[in-house]
Tab-separated table of C-alpha atoms in Angstrom:
chain	number	residue	atom	x	y	z
A	379	ALA	CA	69.170	-74.428	-16.326
A	380	ALA	CA	69.421	-76.477	-18.899
A	381	GLU	CA	73.066	-76.944	-18.685
A	382	ARG	CA	72.643	-77.917	-15.200
A	383	THR	CA	70.517	-79.916	-15.937
A	384	ALA	CA	72.389	-81.910	-18.742
A	385	LEU	CA	75.741	-81.972	-16.668
A	386	LEU	CA	73.349	-83.739	-13.468
A	387	ALA	CA	71.981	-85.987	-15.935
A	388	THR	CA	75.791	-86.786	-17.500
A	389	VAL	CA	76.934	-87.572	-14.192
A	390	ASP	CA	73.878	-89.578	-13.415
A	391	ALA	CA	74.548	-91.971	-16.027
A	392	ASP	CA	78.305	-92.268	-15.568
A	393	GLU	CA	78.730	-95.739	-13.636
A	394	ARG	CA	81.692	-94.737	-11.986
A	395	ALA	CA	80.419	-91.257	-10.673
A	396	VAL	CA	77.303	-92.892	-9.481
A	397	SER	CA	79.370	-95.706	-7.348
A	398	ARG	CA	81.112	-92.601	-5.885
A	399	ASP	CA	77.866	-90.652	-4.643
A	400	LEU	CA	78.734	-87.624	-7.094
A	401	PRO	CA	75.321	-87.048	-8.273
A	402	ASP	CA	74.047	-86.787	-4.794
A	403	LEU	CA	77.282	-84.832	-3.783
A	404	PHE	CA	77.133	-82.291	-6.586
A	405	ARG	CA	73.443	-82.010	-5.942
A	406	PHE	CA	74.012	-81.132	-2.168
A	407	MET	CA	76.939	-78.994	-3.100
A	408	LEU	CA	74.740	-76.667	-5.365
A	409	GLY	CA	71.665	-76.505	-3.187
A	410	THR	CA	73.612	-75.506	-0.386
A	411	GLY	CA	76.703	-73.445	-1.452
A	412	CYS	CA	79.435	-75.765	0.354
A	413	ARG	CA	83.007	-76.176	-0.083
A	414	VAL	CA	84.224	-79.839	-0.904
A	415	GLY	CA	85.195	-80.699	2.914
A	416	GLU	CA	82.490	-78.903	4.382
A	417	ALA	CA	80.008	-81.106	2.492
A	418	LEU	CA	82.073	-84.249	3.490
A	419	ALA	CA	82.180	-83.309	6.939
A	420	VAL	CA	78.385	-83.288	7.412
A	421	ARG	CA	76.997	-85.620	9.395
A	422	TRP	CA	73.440	-86.817	9.642
A	423	CYS	CA	73.552	-85.133	13.332
A	424	ASP	CA	73.753	-81.774	11.310
A	425	VAL	CA	70.710	-82.395	9.563
A	426	ASP	CA	67.239	-81.556	10.782
A	427	LEU	CA	64.917	-82.551	7.669
A	428	ASP	CA	61.947	-81.396	9.664
A	429	ILE	CA	62.549	-77.813	9.516
A	430	ALA	CA	65.248	-78.296	6.605
A	431	THR	CA	68.570	-76.996	7.929
A	432	VAL	CA	71.970	-78.438	8.140
A	433	GLN	CA	74.591	-77.125	10.431
A	434	ILE	CA	77.622	-76.255	8.298
A	435	ASN	CA	80.407	-76.936	11.126
A	436	GLY	CA	83.103	-78.781	9.913
A	437	ASN	CA	85.535	-79.332	7.428
A	438	VAL	CA	87.296	-82.750	6.464
A	439	VAL	CA	91.395	-82.280	5.678
A	440	PRO	CA	94.002	-84.401	5.778
A	441	VAL	CA	97.080	-84.315	8.362
A	442	ARG	CA	99.895	-85.855	7.967
A	443	GLY	CA	100.614	-88.365	10.683
A	444	ARG	CA	96.897	-88.681	11.479
A	445	GLY	CA	95.292	-89.204	8.188
A	446	LEU	CA	91.685	-87.544	7.813
A	447	VAL	CA	90.662	-85.311	10.540
A	448	ARG	CA	87.184	-83.260	10.691
A	449	HIS	CA	88.070	-79.971	11.851
A	450	SER	CA	85.410	-76.833	13.148
A	451	GLY	CA	85.914	-74.549	10.037
A	452	LYS	CA	87.992	-72.382	8.757
A	453	THR	CA	86.748	-69.083	10.513
A	454	ALA	CA	83.662	-68.842	12.779
A	455	ALA	CA	81.924	-67.370	9.245
A	456	ALA	CA	82.526	-70.847	8.328
A	457	LEU	CA	79.982	-72.267	10.902
A	458	ARG	CA	76.359	-71.652	9.429
A	459	THR	CA	73.084	-72.920	9.229
A	460	VAL	CA	71.555	-73.367	5.885
A	461	ARG	CA	68.448	-73.288	4.632
A	462	LEU	CA	68.009	-77.012	2.624
A	463	PRO	CA	65.996	-76.514	-0.526
A	464	GLU	CA	62.681	-78.767	-0.945
A	465	PHE	CA	64.913	-81.268	-3.475
A	466	LEU	CA	67.583	-81.479	-0.991
A	467	VAL	CA	64.993	-82.533	2.162
A	468	THR	CA	63.668	-85.052	-0.259
A	469	LEU	CA	67.073	-86.415	-1.451
A	470	LEU	CA	68.501	-86.927	2.020
A	471	ARG	CA	64.879	-88.389	3.248
A	472	MET	CA	65.540	-91.241	0.634
A	473	ARG	CA	69.335	-91.344	1.706
A	474	TYR	CA	68.831	-91.792	5.723
A	475	ASP	CA	68.711	-94.945	7.155
A	476	PRO	CA	67.730	-95.378	10.842
A	477	GLU	CA	70.701	-97.890	11.456
A	478	ILE	CA	73.246	-95.083	10.507
A	479	MET	CA	74.575	-93.811	13.416
A	480	PRO	CA	74.046	-89.828	14.008
A	481	ASN	CA	77.616	-88.649	13.976
A	482	GLN	CA	78.498	-90.270	10.665
A	483	PRO	CA	78.956	-88.379	7.380
A	484	ILE	CA	75.896	-88.147	5.048
A	485	PHE	CA	78.802	-88.891	2.263
A	486	ALA	CA	80.503	-91.659	3.999
A	487	ASN	CA	83.243	-93.827	2.109
A	488	SER	CA	82.613	-98.095	2.274
A	489	LYS	CA	83.704	-97.702	6.141
A	490	GLY	CA	81.143	-95.360	7.097
A	491	THR	CA	83.972	-92.689	7.535
A	492	TYR	CA	84.905	-89.439	5.888
A	493	ARG	CA	85.771	-89.501	2.142
A	494	ASP	CA	89.155	-87.823	1.159
A	495	PRO	CA	88.805	-84.560	-0.210
A	496	ALA	CA	91.538	-84.889	-2.824
A	497	ASN	CA	90.255	-88.363	-4.021
A	498	VAL	CA	86.769	-86.405	-4.403
A	499	GLY	CA	88.438	-83.685	-6.267
A	500	LYS	CA	90.118	-86.405	-8.499
A	501	TRP	CA	86.937	-88.202	-8.988
A	502	ILE	CA	85.156	-84.851	-9.926
A	503	ARG	CA	87.980	-83.953	-12.830
A	504	GLN	CA	87.093	-87.763	-13.828
A	505	ALA	CA	83.159	-87.030	-13.817
A	506	ARG	CA	84.037	-83.314	-15.682
A	507	GLU	CA	85.756	-84.965	-18.414
A	508	VAL	CA	83.097	-88.183	-19.027
A	509	ALA	CA	80.434	-85.234	-19.402
A	510	GLY	CA	82.139	-82.750	-21.831
A	511	TYR	CA	82.674	-80.076	-19.597
A	512	PRO	CA	86.290	-79.363	-18.878
A	513	TRP	CA	85.576	-76.089	-16.754
A	514	LEU	CA	83.528	-78.029	-13.915
A	515	THR	CA	85.105	-77.487	-10.597
A	516	SER	CA	84.230	-77.776	-6.973
A	517	HIS	CA	83.822	-73.853	-6.927
A	518	VAL	CA	81.582	-73.621	-10.287
A	519	LEU	CA	79.409	-75.630	-8.183
A	520	ARG	CA	79.546	-73.149	-5.239
A	521	LYS	CA	79.520	-70.033	-7.081
A	522	THR	CA	76.557	-71.548	-9.399
A	523	ALA	CA	74.928	-71.758	-5.820
A	524	ALA	CA	75.675	-68.202	-5.271
A	525	THR	CA	74.194	-67.308	-8.732
A	526	ILE	CA	70.991	-69.003	-8.288
A	527	LEU	CA	70.639	-67.329	-4.832
A	528	ASP	CA	71.300	-63.853	-6.070
A	529	GLU	CA	68.917	-64.663	-9.284
A	530	GLY	CA	66.303	-65.777	-6.427
A	531	GLY	CA	66.478	-62.105	-5.126
A	532	PHE	CA	69.009	-62.456	-1.870
A	533	GLY	CA	71.447	-60.026	-1.287
A	534	ALA	CA	75.130	-60.295	-1.017
A	535	THR	CA	75.130	-60.248	2.850
A	536	GLN	CA	72.378	-63.244	2.768
A	537	ILE	CA	74.674	-65.076	-0.121
A	538	ALA	CA	77.540	-64.552	1.999
A	539	ASP	CA	76.204	-65.901	5.349
A	540	VAL	CA	74.802	-69.114	3.165
A	541	LEU	CA	78.663	-69.542	1.678
A	542	GLY	CA	80.387	-68.937	5.037
A	543	HIS	CA	81.866	-65.661	3.878
A	544	ALA	CA	82.865	-62.912	6.670
A	545	ASN	CA	83.096	-59.948	4.258
A	546	PRO	CA	80.152	-59.516	1.845
A	547	ALA	CA	82.300	-57.720	-0.411
A	548	LEU	CA	84.292	-60.898	-1.472
A	549	THR	CA	81.505	-62.303	-2.250
A	550	GLN	CA	79.910	-59.698	-4.559
A	551	ASN	CA	83.237	-59.432	-6.240
A	552	VAL	CA	83.908	-63.209	-6.758
A	553	TYR	CA	80.753	-64.717	-7.086
A	554	LEU	CA	78.143	-62.388	-8.191
A	555	HIS	CA	78.792	-61.102	-11.545
A	556	ARG	CA	77.328	-58.000	-13.358
A	557	GLY	CA	74.702	-59.382	-16.163
């Protein structure tokens, strides 16, 4: 927990990371267990702050000749509703602007459209070097979300549902560790 707090504080202090929206994106990924492309695909219309849920129903991917495309996810299990922790409800309320179009991504680029996951991956690598955490990847954020749920008493099936895994055995074997 202390290491996660130190990481977020370091990323918050890095001006480039802040201008690229990484602190909020990191928090969103830690609070939801989303993949990068899934987090970048979440639109304001996918969030219900009154009941604290988000619909994970897309993924942003580059398609040759078409640019960035939002598609419906890797598998049927990837389409899911995730309960938002209170800190994310607060974060999203602070980010919300009533003039934003409902189909606009929460983590939009400066033009109000989808961010490129490859660029975000590069920015994460840069931020981890500045923070002194060379092991940090977006997958580590996802595994950390699974660990937090595991430590909170959730079962492998419940955690698989949050992460969008069709098979809880994958969640148990790859995301949850003994001891």
